[in-house]
mmCIF file of C-alpha atoms (C1' of nucleotides) in Angstrom:
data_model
loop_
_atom_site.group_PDB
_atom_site.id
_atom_site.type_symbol
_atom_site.label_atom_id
_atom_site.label_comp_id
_atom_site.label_asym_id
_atom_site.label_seq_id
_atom_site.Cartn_x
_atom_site.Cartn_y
_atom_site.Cartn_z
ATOM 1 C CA UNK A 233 23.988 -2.211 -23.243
ATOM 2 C CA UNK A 234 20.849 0.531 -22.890
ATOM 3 C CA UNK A 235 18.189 0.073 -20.652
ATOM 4 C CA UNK A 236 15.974 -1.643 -23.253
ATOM 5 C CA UNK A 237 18.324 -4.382 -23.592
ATOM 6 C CA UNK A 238 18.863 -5.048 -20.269
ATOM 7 C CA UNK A 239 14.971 -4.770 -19.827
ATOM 8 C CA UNK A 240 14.426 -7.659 -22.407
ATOM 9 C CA UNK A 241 17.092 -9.746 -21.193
ATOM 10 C CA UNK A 242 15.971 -9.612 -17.842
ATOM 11 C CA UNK A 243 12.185 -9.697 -18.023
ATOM 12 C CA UNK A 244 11.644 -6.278 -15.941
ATOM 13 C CA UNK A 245 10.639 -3.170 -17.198
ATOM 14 C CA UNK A 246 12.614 -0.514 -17.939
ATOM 15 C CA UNK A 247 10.398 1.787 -15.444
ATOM 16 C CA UNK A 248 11.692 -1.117 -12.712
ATOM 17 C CA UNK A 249 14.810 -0.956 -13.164
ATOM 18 C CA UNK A 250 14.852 2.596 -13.380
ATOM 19 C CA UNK A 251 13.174 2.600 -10.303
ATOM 20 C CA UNK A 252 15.431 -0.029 -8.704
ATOM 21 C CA UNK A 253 18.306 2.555 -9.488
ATOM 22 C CA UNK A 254 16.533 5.059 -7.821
ATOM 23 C CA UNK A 255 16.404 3.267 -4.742
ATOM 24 C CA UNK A 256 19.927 2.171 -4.419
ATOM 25 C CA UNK A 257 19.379 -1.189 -5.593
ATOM 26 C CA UNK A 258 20.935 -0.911 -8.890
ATOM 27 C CA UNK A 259 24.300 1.070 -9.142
ATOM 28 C CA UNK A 260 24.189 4.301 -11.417
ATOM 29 C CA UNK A 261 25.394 3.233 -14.523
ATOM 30 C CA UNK A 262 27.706 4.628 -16.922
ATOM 31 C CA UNK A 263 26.165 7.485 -19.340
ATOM 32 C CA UNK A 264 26.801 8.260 -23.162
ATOM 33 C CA UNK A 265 27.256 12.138 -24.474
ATOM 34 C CA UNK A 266 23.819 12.056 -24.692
ATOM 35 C CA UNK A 267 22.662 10.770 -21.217
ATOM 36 C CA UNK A 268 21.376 7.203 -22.113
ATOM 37 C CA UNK A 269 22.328 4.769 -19.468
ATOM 38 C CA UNK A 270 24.913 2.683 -20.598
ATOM 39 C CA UNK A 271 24.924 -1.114 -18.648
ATOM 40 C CA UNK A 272 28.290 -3.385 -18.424
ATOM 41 C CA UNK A 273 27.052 -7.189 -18.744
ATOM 42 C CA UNK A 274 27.534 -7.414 -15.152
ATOM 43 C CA UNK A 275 24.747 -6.023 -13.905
ATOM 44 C CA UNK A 276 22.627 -8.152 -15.363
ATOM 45 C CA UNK A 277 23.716 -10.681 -12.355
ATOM 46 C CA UNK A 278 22.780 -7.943 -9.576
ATOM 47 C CA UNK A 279 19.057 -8.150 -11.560
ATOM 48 C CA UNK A 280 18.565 -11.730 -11.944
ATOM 49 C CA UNK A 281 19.952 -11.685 -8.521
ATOM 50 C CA UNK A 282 17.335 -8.901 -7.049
ATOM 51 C CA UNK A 283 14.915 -11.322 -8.609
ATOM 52 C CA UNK A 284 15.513 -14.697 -6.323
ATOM 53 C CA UNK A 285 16.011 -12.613 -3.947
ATOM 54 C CA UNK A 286 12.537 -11.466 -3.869
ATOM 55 C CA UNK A 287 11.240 -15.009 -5.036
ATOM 56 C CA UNK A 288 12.181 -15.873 -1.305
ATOM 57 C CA UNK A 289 10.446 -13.424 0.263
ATOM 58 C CA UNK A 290 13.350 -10.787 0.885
ATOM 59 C CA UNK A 291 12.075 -7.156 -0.095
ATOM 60 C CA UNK A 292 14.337 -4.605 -1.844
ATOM 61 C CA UNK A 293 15.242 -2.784 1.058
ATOM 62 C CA UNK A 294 16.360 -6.215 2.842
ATOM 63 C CA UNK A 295 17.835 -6.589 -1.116
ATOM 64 C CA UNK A 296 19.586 -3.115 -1.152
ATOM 65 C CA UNK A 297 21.404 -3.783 2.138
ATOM 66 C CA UNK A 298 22.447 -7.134 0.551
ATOM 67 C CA UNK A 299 23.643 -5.305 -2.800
ATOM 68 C CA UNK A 300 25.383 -2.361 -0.706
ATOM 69 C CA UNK A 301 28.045 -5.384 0.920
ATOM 70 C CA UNK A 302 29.163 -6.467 -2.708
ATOM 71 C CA UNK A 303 29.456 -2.684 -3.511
ATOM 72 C CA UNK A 304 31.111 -2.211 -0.787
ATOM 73 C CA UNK A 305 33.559 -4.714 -1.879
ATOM 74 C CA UNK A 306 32.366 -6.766 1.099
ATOM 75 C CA UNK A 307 30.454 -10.339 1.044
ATOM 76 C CA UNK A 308 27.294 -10.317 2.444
ATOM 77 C CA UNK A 309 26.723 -13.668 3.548
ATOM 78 C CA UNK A 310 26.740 -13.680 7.229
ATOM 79 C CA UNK A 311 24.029 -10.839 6.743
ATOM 80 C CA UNK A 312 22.235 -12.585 4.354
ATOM 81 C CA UNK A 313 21.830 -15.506 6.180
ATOM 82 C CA UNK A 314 20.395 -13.132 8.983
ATOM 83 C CA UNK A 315 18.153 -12.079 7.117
ATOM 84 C CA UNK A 316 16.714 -15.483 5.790
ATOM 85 C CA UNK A 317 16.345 -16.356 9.173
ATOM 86 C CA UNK A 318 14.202 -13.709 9.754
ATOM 87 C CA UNK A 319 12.232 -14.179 6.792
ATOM 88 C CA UNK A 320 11.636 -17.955 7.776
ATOM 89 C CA UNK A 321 10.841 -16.681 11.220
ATOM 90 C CA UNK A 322 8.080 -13.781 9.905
ATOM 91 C CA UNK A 323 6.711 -15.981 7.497
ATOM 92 C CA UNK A 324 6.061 -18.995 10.061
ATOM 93 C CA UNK A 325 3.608 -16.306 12.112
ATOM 94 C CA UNK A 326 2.220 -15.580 9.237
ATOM 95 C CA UNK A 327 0.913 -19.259 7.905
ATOM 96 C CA UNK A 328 0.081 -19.372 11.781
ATOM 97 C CA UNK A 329 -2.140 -16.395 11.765
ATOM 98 C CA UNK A 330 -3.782 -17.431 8.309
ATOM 99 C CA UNK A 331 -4.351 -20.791 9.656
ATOM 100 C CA UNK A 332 -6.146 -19.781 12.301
ATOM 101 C CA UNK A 333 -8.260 -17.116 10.218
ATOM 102 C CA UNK A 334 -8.703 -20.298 8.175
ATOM 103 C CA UNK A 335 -9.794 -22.405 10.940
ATOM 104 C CA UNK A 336 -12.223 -19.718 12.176
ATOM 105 C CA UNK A 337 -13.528 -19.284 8.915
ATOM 106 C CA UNK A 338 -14.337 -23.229 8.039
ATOM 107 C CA UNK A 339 -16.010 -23.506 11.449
ATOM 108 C CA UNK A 340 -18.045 -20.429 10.597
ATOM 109 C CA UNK A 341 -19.075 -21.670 7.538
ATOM 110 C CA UNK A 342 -20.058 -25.254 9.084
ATOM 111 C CA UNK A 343 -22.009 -23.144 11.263
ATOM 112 C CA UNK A 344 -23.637 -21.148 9.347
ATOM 113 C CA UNK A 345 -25.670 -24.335 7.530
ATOM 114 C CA UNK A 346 -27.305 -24.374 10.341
ATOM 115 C CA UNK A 347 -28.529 -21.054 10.631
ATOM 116 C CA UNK A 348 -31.506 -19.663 9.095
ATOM 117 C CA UNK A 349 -31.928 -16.435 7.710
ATOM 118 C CA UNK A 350 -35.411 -15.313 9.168
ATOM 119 C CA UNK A 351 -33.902 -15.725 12.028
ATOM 120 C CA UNK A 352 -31.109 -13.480 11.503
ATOM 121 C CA UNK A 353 -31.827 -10.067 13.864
ATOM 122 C CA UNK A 354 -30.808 -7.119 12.070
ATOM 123 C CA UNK A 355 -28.971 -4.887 14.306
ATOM 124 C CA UNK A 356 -26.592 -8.148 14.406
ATOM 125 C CA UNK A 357 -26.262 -6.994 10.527
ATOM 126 C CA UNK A 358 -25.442 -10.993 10.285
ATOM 127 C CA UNK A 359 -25.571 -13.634 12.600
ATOM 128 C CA UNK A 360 -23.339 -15.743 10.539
ATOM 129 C CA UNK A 361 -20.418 -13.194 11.433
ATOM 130 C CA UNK A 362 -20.825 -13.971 15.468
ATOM 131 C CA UNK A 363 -20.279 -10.876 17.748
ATOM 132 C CA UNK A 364 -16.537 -11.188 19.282
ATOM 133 C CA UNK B 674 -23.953 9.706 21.169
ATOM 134 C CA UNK B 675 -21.038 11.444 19.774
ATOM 135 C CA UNK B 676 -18.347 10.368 17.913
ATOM 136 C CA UNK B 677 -15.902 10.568 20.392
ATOM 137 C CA UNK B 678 -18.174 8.557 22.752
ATOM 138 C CA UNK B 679 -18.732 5.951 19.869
ATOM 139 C CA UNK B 680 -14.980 5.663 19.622
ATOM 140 C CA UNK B 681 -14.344 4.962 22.841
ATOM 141 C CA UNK B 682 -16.723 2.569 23.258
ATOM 142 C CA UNK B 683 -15.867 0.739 19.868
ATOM 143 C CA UNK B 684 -12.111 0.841 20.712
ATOM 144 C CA UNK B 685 -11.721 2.526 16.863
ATOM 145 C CA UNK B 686 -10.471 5.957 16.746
ATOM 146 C CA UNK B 687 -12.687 8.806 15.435
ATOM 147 C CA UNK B 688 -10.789 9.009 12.412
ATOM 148 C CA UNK B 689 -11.427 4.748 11.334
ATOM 149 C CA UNK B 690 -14.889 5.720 12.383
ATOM 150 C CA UNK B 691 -15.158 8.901 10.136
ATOM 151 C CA UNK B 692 -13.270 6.741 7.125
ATOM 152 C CA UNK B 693 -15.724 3.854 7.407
ATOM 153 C CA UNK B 694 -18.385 6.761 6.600
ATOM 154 C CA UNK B 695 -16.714 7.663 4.277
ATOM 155 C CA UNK B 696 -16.419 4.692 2.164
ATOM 156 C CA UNK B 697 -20.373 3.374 3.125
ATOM 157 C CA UNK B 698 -19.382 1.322 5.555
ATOM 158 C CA UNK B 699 -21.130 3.264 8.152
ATOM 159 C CA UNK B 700 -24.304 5.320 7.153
ATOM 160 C CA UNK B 701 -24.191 8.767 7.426
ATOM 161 C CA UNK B 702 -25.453 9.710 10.610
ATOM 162 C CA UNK B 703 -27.706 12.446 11.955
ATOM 163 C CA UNK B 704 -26.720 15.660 12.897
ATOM 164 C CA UNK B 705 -26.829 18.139 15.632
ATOM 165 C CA UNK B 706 -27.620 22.187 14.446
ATOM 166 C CA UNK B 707 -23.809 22.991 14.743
ATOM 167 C CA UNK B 708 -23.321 19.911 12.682
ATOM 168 C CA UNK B 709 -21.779 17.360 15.116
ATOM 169 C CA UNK B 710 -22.605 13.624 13.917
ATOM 170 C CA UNK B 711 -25.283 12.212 16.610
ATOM 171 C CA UNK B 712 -25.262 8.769 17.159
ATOM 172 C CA UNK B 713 -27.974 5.982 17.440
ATOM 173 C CA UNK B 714 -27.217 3.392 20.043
ATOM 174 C CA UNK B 715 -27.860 0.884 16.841
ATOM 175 C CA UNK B 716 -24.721 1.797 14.935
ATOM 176 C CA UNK B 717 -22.730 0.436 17.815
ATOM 177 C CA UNK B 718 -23.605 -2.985 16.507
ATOM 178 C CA UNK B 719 -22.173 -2.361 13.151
ATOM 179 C CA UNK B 720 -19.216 -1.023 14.148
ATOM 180 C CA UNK B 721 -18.709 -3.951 15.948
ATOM 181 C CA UNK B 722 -19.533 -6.130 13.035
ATOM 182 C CA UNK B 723 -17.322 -4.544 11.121
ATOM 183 C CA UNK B 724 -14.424 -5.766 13.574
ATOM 184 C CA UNK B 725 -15.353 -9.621 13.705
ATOM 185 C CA UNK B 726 -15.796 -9.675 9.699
ATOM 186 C CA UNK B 727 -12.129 -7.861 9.645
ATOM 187 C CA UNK B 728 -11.216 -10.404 12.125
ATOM 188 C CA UNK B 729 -11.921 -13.106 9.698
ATOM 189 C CA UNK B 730 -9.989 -11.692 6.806
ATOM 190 C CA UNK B 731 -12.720 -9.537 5.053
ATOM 191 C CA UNK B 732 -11.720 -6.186 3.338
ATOM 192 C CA UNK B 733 -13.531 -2.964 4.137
ATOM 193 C CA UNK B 734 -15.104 -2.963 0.667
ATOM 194 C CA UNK B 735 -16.379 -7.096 0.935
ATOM 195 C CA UNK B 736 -17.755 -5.660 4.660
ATOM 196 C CA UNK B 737 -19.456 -2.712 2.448
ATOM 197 C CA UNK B 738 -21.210 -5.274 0.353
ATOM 198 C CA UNK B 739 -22.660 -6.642 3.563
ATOM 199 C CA UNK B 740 -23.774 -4.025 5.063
ATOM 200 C CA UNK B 741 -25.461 -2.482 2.276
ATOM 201 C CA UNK B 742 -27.674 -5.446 2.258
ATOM 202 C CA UNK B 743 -28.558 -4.367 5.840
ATOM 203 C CA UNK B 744 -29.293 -1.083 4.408
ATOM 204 C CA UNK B 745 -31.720 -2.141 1.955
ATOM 205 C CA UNK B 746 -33.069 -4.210 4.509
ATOM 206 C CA UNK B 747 -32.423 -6.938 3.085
ATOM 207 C CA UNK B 748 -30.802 -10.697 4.705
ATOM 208 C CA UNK B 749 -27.132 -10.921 3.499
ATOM 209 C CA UNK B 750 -26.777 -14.642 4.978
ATOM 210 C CA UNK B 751 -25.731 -16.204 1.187
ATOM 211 C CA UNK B 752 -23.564 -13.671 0.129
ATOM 212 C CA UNK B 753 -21.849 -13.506 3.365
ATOM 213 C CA UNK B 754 -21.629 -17.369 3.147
ATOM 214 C CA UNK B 755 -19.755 -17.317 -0.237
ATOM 215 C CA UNK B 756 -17.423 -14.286 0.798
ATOM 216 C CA UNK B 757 -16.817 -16.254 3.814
ATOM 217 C CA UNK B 758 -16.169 -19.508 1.481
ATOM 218 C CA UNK B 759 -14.195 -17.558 -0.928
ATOM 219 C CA UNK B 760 -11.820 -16.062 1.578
ATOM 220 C CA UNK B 761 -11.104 -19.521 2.750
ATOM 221 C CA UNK B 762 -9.836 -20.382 -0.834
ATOM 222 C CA UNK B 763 -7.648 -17.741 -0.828
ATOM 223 C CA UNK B 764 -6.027 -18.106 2.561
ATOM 224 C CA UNK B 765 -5.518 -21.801 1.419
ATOM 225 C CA UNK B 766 -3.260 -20.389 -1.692
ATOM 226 C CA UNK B 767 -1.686 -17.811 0.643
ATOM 227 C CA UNK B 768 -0.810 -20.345 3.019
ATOM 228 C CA UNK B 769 0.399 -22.638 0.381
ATOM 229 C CA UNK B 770 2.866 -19.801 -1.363
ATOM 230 C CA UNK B 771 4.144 -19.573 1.808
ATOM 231 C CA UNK B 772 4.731 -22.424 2.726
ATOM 232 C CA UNK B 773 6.588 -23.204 -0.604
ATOM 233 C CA UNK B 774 8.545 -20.017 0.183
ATOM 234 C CA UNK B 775 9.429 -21.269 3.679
ATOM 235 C CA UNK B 776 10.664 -24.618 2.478
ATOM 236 C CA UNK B 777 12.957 -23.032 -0.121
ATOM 237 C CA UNK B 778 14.367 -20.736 3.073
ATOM 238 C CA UNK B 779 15.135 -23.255 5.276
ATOM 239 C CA UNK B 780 16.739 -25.351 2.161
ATOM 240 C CA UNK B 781 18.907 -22.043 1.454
ATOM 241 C CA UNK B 782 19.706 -21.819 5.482
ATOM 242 C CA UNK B 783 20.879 -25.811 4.945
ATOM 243 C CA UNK B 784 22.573 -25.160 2.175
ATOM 244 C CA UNK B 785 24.192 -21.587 3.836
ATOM 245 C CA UNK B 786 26.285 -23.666 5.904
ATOM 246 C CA UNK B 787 28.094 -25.925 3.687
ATOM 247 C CA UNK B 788 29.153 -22.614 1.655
ATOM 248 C CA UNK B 789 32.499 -20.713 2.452
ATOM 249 C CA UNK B 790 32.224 -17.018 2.021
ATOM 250 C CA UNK B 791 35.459 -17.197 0.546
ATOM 251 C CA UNK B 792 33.956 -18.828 -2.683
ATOM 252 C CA UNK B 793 31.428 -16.420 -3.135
ATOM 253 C CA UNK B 794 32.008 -15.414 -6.534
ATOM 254 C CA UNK B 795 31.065 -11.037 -6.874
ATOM 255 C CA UNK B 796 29.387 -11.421 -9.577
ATOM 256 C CA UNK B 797 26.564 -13.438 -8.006
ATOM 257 C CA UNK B 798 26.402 -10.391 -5.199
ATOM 258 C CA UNK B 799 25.374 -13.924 -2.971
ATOM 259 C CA UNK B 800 26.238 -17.612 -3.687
ATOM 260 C CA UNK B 801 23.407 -18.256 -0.386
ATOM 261 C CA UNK B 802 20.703 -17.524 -2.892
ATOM 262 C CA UNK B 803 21.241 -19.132 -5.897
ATOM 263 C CA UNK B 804 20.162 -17.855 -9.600
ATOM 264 C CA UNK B 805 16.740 -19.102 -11.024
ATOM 265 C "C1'" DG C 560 13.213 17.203 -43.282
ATOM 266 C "C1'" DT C 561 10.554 14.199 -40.932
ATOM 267 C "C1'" DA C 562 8.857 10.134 -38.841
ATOM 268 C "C1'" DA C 563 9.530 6.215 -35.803
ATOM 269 C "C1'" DG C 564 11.397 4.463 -31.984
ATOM 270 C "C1'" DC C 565 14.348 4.833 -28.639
ATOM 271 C "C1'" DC C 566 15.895 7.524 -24.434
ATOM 272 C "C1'" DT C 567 15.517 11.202 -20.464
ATOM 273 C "C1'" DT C 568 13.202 13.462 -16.144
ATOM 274 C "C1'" DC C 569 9.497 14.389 -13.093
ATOM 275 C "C1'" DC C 570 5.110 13.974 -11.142
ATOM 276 C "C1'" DA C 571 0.984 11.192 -10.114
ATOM 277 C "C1'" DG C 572 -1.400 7.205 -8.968
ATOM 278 C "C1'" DC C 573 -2.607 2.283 -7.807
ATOM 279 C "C1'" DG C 574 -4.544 -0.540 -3.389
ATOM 280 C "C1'" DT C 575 -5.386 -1.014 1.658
ATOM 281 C "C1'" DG C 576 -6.651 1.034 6.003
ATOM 282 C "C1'" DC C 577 -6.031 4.109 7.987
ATOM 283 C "C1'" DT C 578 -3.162 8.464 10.626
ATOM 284 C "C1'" DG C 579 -1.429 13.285 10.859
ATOM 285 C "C1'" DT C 580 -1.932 18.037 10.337
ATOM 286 C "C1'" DA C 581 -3.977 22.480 9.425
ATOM 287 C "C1'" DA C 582 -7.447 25.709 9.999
ATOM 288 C "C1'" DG C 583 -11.427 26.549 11.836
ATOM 289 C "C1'" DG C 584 -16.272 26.090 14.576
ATOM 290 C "C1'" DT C 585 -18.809 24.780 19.174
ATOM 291 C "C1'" DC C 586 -19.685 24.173 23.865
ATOM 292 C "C1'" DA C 587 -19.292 24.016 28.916
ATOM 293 C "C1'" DA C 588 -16.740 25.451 32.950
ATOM 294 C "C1'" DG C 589 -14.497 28.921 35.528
ATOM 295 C "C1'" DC D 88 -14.338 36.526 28.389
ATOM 296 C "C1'" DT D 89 -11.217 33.096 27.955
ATOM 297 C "C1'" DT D 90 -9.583 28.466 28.166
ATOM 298 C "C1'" DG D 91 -9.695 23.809 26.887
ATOM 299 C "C1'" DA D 92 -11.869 19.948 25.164
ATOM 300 C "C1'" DC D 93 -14.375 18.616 21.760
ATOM 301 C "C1'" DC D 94 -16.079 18.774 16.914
ATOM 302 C "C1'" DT D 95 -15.824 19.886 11.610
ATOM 303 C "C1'" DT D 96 -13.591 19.606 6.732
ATOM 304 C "C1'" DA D 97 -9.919 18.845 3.482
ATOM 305 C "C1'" DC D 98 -5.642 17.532 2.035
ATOM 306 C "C1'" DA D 99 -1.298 14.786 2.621
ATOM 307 C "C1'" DG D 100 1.194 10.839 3.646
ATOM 308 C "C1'" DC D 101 2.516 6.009 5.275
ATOM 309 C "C1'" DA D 102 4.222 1.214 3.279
ATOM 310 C "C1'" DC D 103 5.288 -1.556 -1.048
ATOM 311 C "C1'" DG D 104 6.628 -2.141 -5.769
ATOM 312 C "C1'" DC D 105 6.018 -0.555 -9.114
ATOM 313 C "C1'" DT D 106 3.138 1.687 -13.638
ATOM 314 C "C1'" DG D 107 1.408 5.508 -16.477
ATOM 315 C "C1'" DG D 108 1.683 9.852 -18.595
ATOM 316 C "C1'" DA D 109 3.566 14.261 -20.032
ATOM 317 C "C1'" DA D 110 7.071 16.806 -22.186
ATOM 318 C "C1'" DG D 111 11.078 16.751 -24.241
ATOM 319 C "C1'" DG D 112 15.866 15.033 -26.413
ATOM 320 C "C1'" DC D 113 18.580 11.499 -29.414
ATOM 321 C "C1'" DT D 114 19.284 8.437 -33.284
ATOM 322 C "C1'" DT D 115 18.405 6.147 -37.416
ATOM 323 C "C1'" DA D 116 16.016 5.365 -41.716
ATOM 324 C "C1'" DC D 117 13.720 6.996 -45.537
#
DNA sequence: GTAAGCCTTCCAGCGTGCTGTAAGGTCAAG
DNA sequence: CTTGACCTTACAGCACGCTGGAAGGCTTAC
């Protein structure tokens, strides 16, 4: 299988997967004569697999550690369940810090309807924006 | 005031305070003969603007926008208002990708622990995160 | 033989908000 | 007169996940 192939069948682009290569991701592949990358139908699993992997949150270096166990002949769960821990963790203080943005931002909103313009000073640059 | 004084006063290093010139966040400020920025007392204020609108989730370049009202001398109480309102909307989607992310982590973390490594199949690289 | 459509490598750039470094000018104290 | 602390500009690079383009080689069809 060339990279086009394996581009269609997967959905990426060939410039991603070249580029997943080229991070470790990917293994090298076999080449022909001619230097075209030649694909066994396996690694279309590692692909679909780099993509759930990143539909949970995990990036591609979390995914190339992952990867490097099963080339390594080695199974990665204990690792990977690490690492979703961490994710859920990281991603829990995130919602927490966009929820209180959010909060901030609905009460400055409520506020401002009661401000009025003329009355904004302008080396505040806007009052709706209070001074911390 | 210098910029070094201006720095340490705004708690921003001279460098933010030279790239928020840069991009017309900041106006361009006088200068001395030798060509040192001089400071008015006034640009204090903005700077610290600048903070609280970061603090509430606004880019550099939506912060540009507001300023530049200030500039003209003009009141940017509306537009700030729907910046302010549209920000909201989009931490409310954030929050809500995240959450749906975080729900299918823990689910995979559940899940994690019924699962023997010793089924784990190599050609899934992971049976923890299951294919799309 | 030549055109179309693949493939290759390498280098650059996107956006965001800066930081680091180099190479040089200025200013006050000793 | 020199030292050190400040200032200036300009260019590069960080993370992240790619994408685009240039310049060239391979393969197949006509």
């Amino acid at each position: 299988m060339r990279i086009g192939e394996l581009a269609e069948r997967t959905g990426l682009s060939t410039k991603a997967l070249r580029y997943y290569e080229s991070i470790g991701v990917l293994p090298e592949p076999a080449r022909t004569r001619s230097g075209y990358r030649e694909y066994s139908t396996e690694v279309e699993d590692v692909v679909r697999f780099v993509r759930s992997a990143q539909a949970v949150g995990l990036t591609l270096g979390e995914i190339r550690e992952i990867v490097a166990y099963r080339y390594r002949g080695e199974v990665p769960c204990a690792h990977v369940v690490d690492l979703i821990r961490r994710r859920a963790t990281a991603i829990d203080e995130q919602i927490a810090a966009l929820e209180q943005t959010r909060t901030e931002l609905r009460r400055l909103e409520r506020r401002a309807r009661s401000l009025r313009p003329e009355d904004c000073a302008p080396t505040l640059v806007c009052h709706v924006i209070p001074r911390r």
